[in-house]
Short mmCIF file of C-alpha atoms and ligand atoms in Angstrom, two decimals:
data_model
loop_
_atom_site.label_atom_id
_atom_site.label_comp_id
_atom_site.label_asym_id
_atom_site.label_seq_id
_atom_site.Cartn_x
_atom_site.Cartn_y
_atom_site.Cartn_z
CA UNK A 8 11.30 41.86 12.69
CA UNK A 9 12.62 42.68 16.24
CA UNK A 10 15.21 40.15 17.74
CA UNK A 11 16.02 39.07 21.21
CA UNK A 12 18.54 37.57 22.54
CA UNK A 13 17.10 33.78 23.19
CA UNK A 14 14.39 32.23 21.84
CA UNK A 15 11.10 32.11 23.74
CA UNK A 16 10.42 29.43 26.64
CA UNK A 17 14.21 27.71 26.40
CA UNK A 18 13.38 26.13 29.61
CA UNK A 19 10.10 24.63 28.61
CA UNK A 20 10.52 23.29 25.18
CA UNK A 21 14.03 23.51 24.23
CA UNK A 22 15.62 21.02 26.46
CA UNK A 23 18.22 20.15 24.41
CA UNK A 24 19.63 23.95 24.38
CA UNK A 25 23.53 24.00 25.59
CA UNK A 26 24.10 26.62 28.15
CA UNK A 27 25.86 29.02 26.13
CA UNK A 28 24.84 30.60 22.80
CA UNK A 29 28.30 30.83 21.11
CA UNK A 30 26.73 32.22 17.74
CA UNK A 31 26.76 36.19 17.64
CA UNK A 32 23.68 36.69 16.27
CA UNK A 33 20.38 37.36 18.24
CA UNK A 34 17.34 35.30 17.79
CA UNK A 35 15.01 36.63 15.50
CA UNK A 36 11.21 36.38 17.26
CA UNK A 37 9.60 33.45 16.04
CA UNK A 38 5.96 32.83 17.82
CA UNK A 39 4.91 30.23 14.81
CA UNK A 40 7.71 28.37 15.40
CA UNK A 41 7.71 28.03 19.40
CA UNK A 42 4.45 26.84 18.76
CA UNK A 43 5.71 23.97 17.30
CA UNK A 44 8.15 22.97 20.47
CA UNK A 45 4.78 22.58 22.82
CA UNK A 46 3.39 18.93 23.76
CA UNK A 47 5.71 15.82 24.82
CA UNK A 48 7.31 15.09 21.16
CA UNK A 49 10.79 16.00 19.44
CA UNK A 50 10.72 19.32 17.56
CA UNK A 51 12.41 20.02 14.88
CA UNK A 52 12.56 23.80 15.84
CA UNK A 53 14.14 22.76 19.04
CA UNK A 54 16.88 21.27 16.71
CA UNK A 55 17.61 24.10 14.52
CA UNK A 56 17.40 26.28 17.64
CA UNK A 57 20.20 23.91 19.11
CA UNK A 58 22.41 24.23 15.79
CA UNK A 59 21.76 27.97 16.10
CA UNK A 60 23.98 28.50 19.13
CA UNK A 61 26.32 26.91 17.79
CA UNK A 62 29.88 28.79 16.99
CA UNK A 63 30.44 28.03 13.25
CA UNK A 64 27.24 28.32 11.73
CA UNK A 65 24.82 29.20 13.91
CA UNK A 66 24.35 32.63 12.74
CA UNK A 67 23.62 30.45 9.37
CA UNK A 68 20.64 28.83 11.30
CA UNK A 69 19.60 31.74 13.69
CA UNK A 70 18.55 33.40 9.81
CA UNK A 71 16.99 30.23 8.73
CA UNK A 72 15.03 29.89 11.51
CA UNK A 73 13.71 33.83 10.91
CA UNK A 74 13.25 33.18 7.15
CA UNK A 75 10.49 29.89 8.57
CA UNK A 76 9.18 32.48 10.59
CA UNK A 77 8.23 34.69 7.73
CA UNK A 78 7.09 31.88 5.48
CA UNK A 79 4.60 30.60 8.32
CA UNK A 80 3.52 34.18 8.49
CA UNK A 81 2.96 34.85 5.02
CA UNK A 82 2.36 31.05 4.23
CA UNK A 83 4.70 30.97 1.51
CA UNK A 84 7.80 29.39 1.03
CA UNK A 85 11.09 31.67 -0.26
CA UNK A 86 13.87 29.35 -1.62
CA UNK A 87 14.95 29.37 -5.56
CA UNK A 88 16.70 26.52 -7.22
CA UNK A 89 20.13 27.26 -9.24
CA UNK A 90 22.62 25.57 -10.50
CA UNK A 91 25.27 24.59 -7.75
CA UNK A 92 27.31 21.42 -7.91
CA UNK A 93 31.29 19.93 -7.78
CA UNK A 94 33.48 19.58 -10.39
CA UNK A 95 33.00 16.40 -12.61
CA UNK A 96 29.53 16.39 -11.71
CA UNK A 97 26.20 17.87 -13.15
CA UNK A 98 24.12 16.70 -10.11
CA UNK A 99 23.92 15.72 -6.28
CA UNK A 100 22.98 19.09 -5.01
CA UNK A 101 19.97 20.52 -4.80
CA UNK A 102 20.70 24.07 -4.73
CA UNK A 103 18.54 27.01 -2.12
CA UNK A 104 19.20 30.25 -2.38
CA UNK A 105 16.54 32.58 -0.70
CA UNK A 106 13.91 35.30 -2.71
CA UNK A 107 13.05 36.79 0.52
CA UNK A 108 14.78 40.66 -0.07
CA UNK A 109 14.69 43.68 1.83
CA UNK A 110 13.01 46.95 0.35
CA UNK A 111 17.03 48.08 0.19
CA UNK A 112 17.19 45.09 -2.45
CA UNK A 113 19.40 42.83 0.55
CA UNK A 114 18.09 39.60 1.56
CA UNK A 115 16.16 40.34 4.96
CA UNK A 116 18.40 37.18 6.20
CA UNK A 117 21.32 37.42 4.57
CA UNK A 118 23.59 34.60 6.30
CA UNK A 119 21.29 31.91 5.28
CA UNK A 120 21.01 33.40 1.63
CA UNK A 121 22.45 30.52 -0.01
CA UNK A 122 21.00 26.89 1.94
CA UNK A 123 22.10 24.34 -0.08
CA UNK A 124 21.45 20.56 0.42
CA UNK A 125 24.18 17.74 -0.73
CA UNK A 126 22.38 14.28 -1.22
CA UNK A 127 25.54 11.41 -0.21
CA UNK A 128 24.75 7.83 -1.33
CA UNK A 129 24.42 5.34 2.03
CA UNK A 130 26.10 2.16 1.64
CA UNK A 131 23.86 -0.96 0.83
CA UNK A 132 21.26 -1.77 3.57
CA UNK A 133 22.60 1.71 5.77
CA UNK A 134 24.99 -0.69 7.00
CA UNK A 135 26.98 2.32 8.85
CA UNK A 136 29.47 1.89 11.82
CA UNK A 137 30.26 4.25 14.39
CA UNK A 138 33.23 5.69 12.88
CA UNK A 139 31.74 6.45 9.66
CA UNK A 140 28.99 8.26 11.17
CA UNK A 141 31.71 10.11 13.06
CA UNK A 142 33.43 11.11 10.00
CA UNK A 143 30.48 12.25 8.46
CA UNK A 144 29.53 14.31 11.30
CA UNK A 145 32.53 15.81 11.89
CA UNK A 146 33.05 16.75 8.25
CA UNK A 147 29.19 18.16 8.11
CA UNK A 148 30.28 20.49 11.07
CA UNK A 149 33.41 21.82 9.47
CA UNK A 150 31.78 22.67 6.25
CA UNK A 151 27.95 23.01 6.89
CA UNK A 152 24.95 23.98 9.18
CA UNK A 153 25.42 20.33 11.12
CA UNK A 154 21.65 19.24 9.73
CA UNK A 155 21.66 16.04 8.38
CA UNK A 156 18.34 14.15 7.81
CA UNK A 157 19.16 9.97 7.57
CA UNK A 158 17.48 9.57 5.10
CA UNK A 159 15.64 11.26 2.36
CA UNK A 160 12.72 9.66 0.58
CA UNK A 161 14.95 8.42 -2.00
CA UNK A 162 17.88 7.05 0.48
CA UNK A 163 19.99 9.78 0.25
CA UNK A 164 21.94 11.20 3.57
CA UNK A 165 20.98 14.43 3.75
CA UNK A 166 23.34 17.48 4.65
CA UNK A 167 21.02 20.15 4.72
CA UNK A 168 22.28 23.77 4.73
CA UNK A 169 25.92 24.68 3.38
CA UNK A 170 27.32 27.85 0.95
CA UNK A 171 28.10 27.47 -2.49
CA UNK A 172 31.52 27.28 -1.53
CA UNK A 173 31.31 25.14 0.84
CA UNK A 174 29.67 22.62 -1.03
CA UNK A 175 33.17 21.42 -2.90
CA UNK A 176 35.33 21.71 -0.10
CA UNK A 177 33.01 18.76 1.95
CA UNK A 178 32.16 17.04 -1.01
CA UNK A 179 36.24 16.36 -1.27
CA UNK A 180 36.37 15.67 2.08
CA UNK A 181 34.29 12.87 2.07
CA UNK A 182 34.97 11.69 -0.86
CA UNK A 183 38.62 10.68 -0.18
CA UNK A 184 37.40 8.77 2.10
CA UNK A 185 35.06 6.97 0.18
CA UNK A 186 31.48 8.67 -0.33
CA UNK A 187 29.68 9.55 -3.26
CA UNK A 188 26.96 12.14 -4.20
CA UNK A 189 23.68 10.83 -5.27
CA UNK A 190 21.50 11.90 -7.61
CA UNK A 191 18.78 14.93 -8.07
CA UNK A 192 17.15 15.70 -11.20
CA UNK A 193 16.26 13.48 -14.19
CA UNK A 194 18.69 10.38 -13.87
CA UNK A 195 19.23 7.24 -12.18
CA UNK A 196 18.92 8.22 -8.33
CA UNK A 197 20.15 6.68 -5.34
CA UNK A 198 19.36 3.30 -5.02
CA UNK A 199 18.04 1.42 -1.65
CA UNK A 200 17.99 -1.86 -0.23
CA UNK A 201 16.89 -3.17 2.88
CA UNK A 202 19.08 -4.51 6.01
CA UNK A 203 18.82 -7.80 4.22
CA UNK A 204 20.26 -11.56 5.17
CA UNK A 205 22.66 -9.48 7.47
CA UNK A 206 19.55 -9.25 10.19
CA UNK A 207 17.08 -10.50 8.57
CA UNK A 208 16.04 -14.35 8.86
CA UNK A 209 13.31 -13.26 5.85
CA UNK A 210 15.81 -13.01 3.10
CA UNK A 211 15.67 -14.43 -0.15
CA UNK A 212 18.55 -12.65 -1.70
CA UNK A 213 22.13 -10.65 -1.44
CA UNK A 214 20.15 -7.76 -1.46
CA UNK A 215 23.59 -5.47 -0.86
CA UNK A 216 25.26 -7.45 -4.04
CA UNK A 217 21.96 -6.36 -6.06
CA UNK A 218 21.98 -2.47 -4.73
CA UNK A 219 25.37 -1.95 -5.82
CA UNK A 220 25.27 -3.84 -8.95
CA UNK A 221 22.58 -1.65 -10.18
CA UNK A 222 23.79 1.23 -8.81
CA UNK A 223 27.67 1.17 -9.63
CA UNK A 224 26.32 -0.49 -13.52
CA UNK A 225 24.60 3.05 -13.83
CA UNK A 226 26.63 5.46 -12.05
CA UNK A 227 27.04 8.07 -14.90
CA UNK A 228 23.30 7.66 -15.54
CA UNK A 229 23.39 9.34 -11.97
CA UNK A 230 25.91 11.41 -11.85
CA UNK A 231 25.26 13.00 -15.29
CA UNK A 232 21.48 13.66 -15.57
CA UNK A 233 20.36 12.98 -19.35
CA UNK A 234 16.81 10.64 -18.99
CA UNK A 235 13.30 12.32 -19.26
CA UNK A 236 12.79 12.03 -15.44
CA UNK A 237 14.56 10.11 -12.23
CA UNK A 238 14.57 6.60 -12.08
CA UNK A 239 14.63 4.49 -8.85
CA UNK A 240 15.95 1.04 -8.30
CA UNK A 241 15.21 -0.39 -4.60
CA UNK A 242 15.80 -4.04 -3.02
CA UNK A 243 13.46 -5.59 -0.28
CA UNK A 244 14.63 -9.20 0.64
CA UNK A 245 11.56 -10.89 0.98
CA UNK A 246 7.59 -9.93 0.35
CA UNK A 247 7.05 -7.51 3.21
CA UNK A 248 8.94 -4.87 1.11
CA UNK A 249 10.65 -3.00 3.98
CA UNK A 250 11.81 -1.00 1.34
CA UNK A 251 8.33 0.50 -0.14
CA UNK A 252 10.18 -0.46 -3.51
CA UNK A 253 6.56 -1.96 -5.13
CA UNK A 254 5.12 1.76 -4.85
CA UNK A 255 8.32 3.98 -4.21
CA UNK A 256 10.47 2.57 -7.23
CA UNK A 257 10.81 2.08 -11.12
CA UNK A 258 12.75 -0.62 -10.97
CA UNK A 259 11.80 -3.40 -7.41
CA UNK A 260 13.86 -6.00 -6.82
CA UNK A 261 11.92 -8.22 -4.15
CA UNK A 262 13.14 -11.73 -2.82
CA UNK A 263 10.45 -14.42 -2.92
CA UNK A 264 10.56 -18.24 -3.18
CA UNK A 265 9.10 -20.31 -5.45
CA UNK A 266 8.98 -24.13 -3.69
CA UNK A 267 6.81 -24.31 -0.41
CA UNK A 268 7.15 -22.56 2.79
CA UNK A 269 8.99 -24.54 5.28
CA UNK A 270 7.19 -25.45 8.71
CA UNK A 271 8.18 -26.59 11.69
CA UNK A 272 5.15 -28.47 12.93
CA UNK A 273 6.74 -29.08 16.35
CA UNK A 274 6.85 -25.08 16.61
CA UNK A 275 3.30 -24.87 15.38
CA UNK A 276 2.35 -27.16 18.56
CA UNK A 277 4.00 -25.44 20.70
CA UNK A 278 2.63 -22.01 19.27
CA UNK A 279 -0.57 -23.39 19.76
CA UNK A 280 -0.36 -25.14 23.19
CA UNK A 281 1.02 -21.29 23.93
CA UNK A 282 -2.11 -19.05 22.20
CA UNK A 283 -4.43 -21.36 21.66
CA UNK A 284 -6.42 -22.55 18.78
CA UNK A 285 -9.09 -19.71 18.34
CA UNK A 286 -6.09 -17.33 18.36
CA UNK A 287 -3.89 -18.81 15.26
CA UNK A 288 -7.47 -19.58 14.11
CA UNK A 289 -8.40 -15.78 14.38
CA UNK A 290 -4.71 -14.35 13.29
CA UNK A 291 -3.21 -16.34 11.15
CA UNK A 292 -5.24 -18.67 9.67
CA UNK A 293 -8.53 -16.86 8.71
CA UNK A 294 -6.08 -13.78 7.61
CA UNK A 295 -4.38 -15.50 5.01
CA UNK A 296 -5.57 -13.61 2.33
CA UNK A 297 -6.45 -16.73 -0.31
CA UNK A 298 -7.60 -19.17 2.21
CA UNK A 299 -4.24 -21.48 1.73
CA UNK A 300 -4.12 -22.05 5.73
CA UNK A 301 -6.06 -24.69 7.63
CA UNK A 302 -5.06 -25.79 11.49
CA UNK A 303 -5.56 -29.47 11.50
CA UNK A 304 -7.54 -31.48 14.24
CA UNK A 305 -3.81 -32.24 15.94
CA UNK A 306 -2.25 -28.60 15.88
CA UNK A 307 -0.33 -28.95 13.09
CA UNK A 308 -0.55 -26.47 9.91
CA UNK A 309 -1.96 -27.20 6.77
CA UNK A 310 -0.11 -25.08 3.56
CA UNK A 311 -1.96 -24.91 0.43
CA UNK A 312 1.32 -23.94 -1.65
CA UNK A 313 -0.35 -23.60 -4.78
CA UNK A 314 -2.45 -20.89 -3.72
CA UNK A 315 0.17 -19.07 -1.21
CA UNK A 316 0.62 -15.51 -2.79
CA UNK A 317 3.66 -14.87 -0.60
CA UNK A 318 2.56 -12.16 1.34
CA UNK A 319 4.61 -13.10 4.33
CA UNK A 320 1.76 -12.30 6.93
CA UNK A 321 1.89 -15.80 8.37
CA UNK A 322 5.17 -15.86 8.81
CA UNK A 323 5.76 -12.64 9.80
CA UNK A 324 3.33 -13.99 13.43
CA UNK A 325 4.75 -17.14 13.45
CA UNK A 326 8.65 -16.62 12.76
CA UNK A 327 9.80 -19.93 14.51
CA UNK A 328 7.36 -22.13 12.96
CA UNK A 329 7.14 -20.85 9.59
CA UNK A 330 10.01 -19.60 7.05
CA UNK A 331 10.77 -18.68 3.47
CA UNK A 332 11.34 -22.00 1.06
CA UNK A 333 14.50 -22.97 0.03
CA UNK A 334 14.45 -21.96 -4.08
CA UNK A 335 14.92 -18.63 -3.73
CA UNK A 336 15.03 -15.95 -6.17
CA UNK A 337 13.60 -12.24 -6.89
CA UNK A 338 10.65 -11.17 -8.58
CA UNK A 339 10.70 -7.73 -10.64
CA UNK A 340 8.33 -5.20 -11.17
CA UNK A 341 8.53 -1.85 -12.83
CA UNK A 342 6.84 1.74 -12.58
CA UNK A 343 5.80 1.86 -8.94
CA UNK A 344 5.66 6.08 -8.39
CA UNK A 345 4.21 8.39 -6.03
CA UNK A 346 1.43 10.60 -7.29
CA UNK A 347 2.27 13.37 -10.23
CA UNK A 348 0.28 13.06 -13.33
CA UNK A 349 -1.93 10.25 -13.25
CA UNK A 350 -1.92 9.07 -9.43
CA UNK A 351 -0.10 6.82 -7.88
CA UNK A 352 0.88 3.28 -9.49
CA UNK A 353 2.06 0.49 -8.13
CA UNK A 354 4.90 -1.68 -9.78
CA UNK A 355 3.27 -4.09 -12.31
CA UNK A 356 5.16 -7.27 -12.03
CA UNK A 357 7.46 -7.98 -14.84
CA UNK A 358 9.43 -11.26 -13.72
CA UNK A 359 7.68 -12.99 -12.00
CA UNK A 360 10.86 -15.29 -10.66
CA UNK A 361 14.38 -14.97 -11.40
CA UNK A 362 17.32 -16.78 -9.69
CA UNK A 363 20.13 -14.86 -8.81
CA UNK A 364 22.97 -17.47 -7.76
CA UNK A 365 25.64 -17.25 -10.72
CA UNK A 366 27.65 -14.22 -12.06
CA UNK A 367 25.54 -14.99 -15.67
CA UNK A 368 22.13 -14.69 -13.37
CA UNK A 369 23.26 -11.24 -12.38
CA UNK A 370 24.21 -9.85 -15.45
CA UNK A 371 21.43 -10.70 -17.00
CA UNK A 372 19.90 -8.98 -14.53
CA UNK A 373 21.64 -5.90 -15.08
CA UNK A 374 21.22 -6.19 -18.87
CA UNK A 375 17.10 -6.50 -17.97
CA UNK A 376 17.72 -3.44 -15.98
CA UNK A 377 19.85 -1.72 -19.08
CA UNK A 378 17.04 -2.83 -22.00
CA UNK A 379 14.30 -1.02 -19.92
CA UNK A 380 16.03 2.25 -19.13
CA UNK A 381 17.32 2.49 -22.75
CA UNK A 382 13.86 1.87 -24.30
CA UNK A 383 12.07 4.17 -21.70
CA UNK A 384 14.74 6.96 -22.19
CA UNK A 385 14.40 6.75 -25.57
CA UNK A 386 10.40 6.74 -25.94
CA UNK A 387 9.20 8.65 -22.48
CA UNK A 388 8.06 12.08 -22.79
CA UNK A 389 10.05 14.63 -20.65
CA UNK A 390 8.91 14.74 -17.12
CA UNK A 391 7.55 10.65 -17.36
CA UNK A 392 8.34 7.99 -14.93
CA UNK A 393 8.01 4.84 -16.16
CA UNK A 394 4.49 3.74 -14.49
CA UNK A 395 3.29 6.98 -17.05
CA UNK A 396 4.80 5.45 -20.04
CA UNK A 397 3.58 2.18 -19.48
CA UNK A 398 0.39 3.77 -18.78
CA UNK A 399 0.31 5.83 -21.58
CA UNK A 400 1.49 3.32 -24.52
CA UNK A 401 0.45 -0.29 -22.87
CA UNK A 402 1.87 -2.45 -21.30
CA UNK A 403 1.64 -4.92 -24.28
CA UNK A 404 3.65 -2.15 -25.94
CA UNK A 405 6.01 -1.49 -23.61
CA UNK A 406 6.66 -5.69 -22.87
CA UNK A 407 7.26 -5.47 -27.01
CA UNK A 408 9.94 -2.67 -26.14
CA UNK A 409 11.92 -4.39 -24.35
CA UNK A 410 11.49 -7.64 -25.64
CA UNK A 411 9.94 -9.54 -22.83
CA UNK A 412 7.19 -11.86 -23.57
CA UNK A 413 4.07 -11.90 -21.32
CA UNK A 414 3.31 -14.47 -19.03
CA UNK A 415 0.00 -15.29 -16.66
CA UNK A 416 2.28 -14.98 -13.45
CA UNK A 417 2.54 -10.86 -14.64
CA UNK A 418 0.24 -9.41 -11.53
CA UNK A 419 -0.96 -6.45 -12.97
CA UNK A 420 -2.32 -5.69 -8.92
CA UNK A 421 -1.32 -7.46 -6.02
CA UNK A 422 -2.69 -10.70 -4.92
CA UNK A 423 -5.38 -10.50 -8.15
CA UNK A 424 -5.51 -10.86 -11.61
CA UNK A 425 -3.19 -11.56 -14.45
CA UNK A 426 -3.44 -8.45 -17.12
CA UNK A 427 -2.12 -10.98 -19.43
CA UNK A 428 -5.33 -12.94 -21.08
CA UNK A 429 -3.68 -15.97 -22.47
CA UNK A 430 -6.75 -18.27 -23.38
CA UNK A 431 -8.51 -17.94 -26.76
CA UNK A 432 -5.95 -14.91 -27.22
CA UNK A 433 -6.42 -14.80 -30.75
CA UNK A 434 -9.86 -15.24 -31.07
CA UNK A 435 -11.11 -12.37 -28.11
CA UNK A 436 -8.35 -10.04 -29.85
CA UNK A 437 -10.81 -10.40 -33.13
CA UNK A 438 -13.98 -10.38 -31.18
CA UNK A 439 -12.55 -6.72 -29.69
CA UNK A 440 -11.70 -6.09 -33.50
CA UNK A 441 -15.41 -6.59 -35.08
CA UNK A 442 -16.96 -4.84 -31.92
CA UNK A 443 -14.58 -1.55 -32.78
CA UNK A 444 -14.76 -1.65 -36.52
CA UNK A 445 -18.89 -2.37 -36.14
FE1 LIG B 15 -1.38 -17.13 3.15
FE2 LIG B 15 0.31 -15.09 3.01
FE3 LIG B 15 0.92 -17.22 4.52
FE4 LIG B 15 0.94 -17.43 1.87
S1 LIG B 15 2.29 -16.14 3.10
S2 LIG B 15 0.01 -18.87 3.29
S3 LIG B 15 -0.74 -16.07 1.27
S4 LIG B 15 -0.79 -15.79 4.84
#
């Protein structure tokens, strides 16, 4: 692979390039990737091109950016796992070290060899200020490549490219001052919650006090991986999930309310005198998903409580006039995942309301939380989230398991039916019985 001495078209696409390429090695020629600057939007090859004249480690990214080059060519990808990680801890790191050799038996780009990526833990609801970030920064450019995504699927920050060595000189670095690794591999991984009552006039719970009760309560679970497969706790305030944790996580902690909404029928009026009728007609009323809205004949708003499945979409358009109740609580589901084996589930709801005010509510919470990932550790197969193991023993199983007993508010899918039958129990469970054995 020839090299020159910039990378193509700096002055059309890389507009972020400093003047001055302080790294000594040339650019490798990379016509996949300069594709990728063209048309009006960020690139991330712009980016890595940026990092790559820098002094420390841009040599580090000038050979990253040929090794992309090569896999876009060839289509393949070149990193190898390994076993990489600080002292004290058997995960946090997901270790890259490149396949791609020469014919001499070298690797072809030899200063980005080993690419290693440390996942930190953010704090509850990424509630970051400006000298934390700073820190951070300023540590990731002493001891690594100066990528960092905020935030991997899981929550994690992100420092993307670093050497073996490396890796345990940052990690103590930012550790005395007070971060953590998160997890990789089978274990409890980083947990997430959303911004929460902090911003948020939606919230129905502390969703920080929840994150790090859960996540501190199972910190060796995390730190030391030893369950068949990773398991993910996330927080969303309030029914518009901000944190995906219905589909994203094991283990969804979501605020809800179980008295009625509140509403302000003077704000209704005035939303109305504002739109008009046929519009809160058109967008609020007739989209409430189980008819519980009516407008009434003098602008004020009907709520049909009973039949109000919480999914915030009313008061998500009309956020003056309409709000959360005032019993509020958290509902729990379990086994949301994305795709693997057998698709992609969505939490089934286990609790369907649970206070959390006193310290008893909480660690009961945490004991709910302790029950499930004992009995799933103990009866998953390797390489099974929960959603699998539900799927694959029952649910009525699994509720046994862990000692829960069902209930008509369990939502097996959102906004329809309860898997639990509860009439004539009994009797259908014989009727199945006669049908099977005749
Ligand atoms: Fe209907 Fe959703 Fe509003 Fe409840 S929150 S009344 S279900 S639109």
């Amino acid at each position: 692979m020839s090299a020159t001495d910039k990378p193509k078209n700096p002055e059309k696409h890389c507009t972020y390039l400093p003047s001055e390429k302080k790294s000594s090695k040339p650019f490798h020629n990379t016509p996949n990737l300069d594709e990728l600057e063209k048309g009006p939007w960020p690139s991330f090859v712009t980016g890595l091109k940026r990092l790559a004249m820098q002094d420390k480690f841009g040599n580090m990214m000038v050979d990253l950016l040929g090794q992309l080059e090569h896999s876009y060519k060839t289509r393949l990808g070149y990193w190898k796992g390994g076993t990489v990680s600080v002292f004290g801890y058997g995960g946090g790191i997901i270790p890259r070290f490149t396949e791609l050799m020469g014919t001499d038996g070298k690797p072809m780009f030899p200063e980005s060899k080993e690419f290693h990526t440390i996942r930190v833990q953010p704090p509850a609801g990424n509630h970051y200020s400006t000298k934390m970030l700073r820190q951070l920064s300023d540590s990731w450019d002493k001891h690594g490549s100066g990528l960092i995504a905020f935030h991997g699927q899981t929550g994690n920050i992100m420092f993307i490219g670093t050497t073996t060595q490396n890796v345990q000189t940052f990690f103590d670095e930012i550790n005395e001052y007070g971060w953590d690794l998160g997890g990789a591999g089978p274990c409890v991984r980083t947990g997430m919650s959303c911004i929460g009552a902090a911003r948020c006039e939606q919230s129905n719970c502390d969703e920080q006090k929840i994150h790090r009760l859960l996540v501190n309560n199972f910190m060796d679970d995390m730190h030391r991986p030893a369950l068949p497969y990773k398991f993910k706790f996330k927080v969303s305030g309030c029914p518009n999930d901000c944190m995906n944790s219905i589909q994203r996580s094991d283990f969804a902690v979501i605020g809800t309310w179980r008295d009625d909404m509140k509403v302000d029928q003077a704000e209704v009026k005035k939303y109305v005198a504002d739109k008009g009728r046929k519009y809160i007609v058109d967008n609020v009323v007739s989209r409430c998903p189980t008819k519980a809205l009516s407008l009434n004949d003098d602008d004020t708003l009907a709520v049909d409580n009973r039949n109000c499945v919480r999914c915030m979409h009313c008061i998500n358009v009309m956020t003056k006039a309409l709000s959360p109740g005032d019993d509020k609580g958290v509902t729990i589901l379990l086994g949301g995942k994305r795709t693997l084996k057998i698709g992609d589930t969505m939490g089934t709801v286990l609790v369907p309301f649970m206070k959390l005010e006193s310290d008893d509510d909480y660690e009961a919470l945490k004991e709910l939380a302790e029950t499930i990932i004992d009995f799933w550790a103990e009866n998953a197969l390797e390489h099974e989230r929960t959603g699998e193991t539900i799927e694959r023993i029952g649910l009525v199983n699994f509720l046994e398991g862990i000692g829960i007993e069902p209930d008509p508010n369990m939502i097996s899918s959102a906004r329809q039916s309860s898997y639990v039958r509860m009439d004539d129990w009994d009797a259908e469970a014989e009727k199945w019985k006669a049908r099977k054995a005749g």
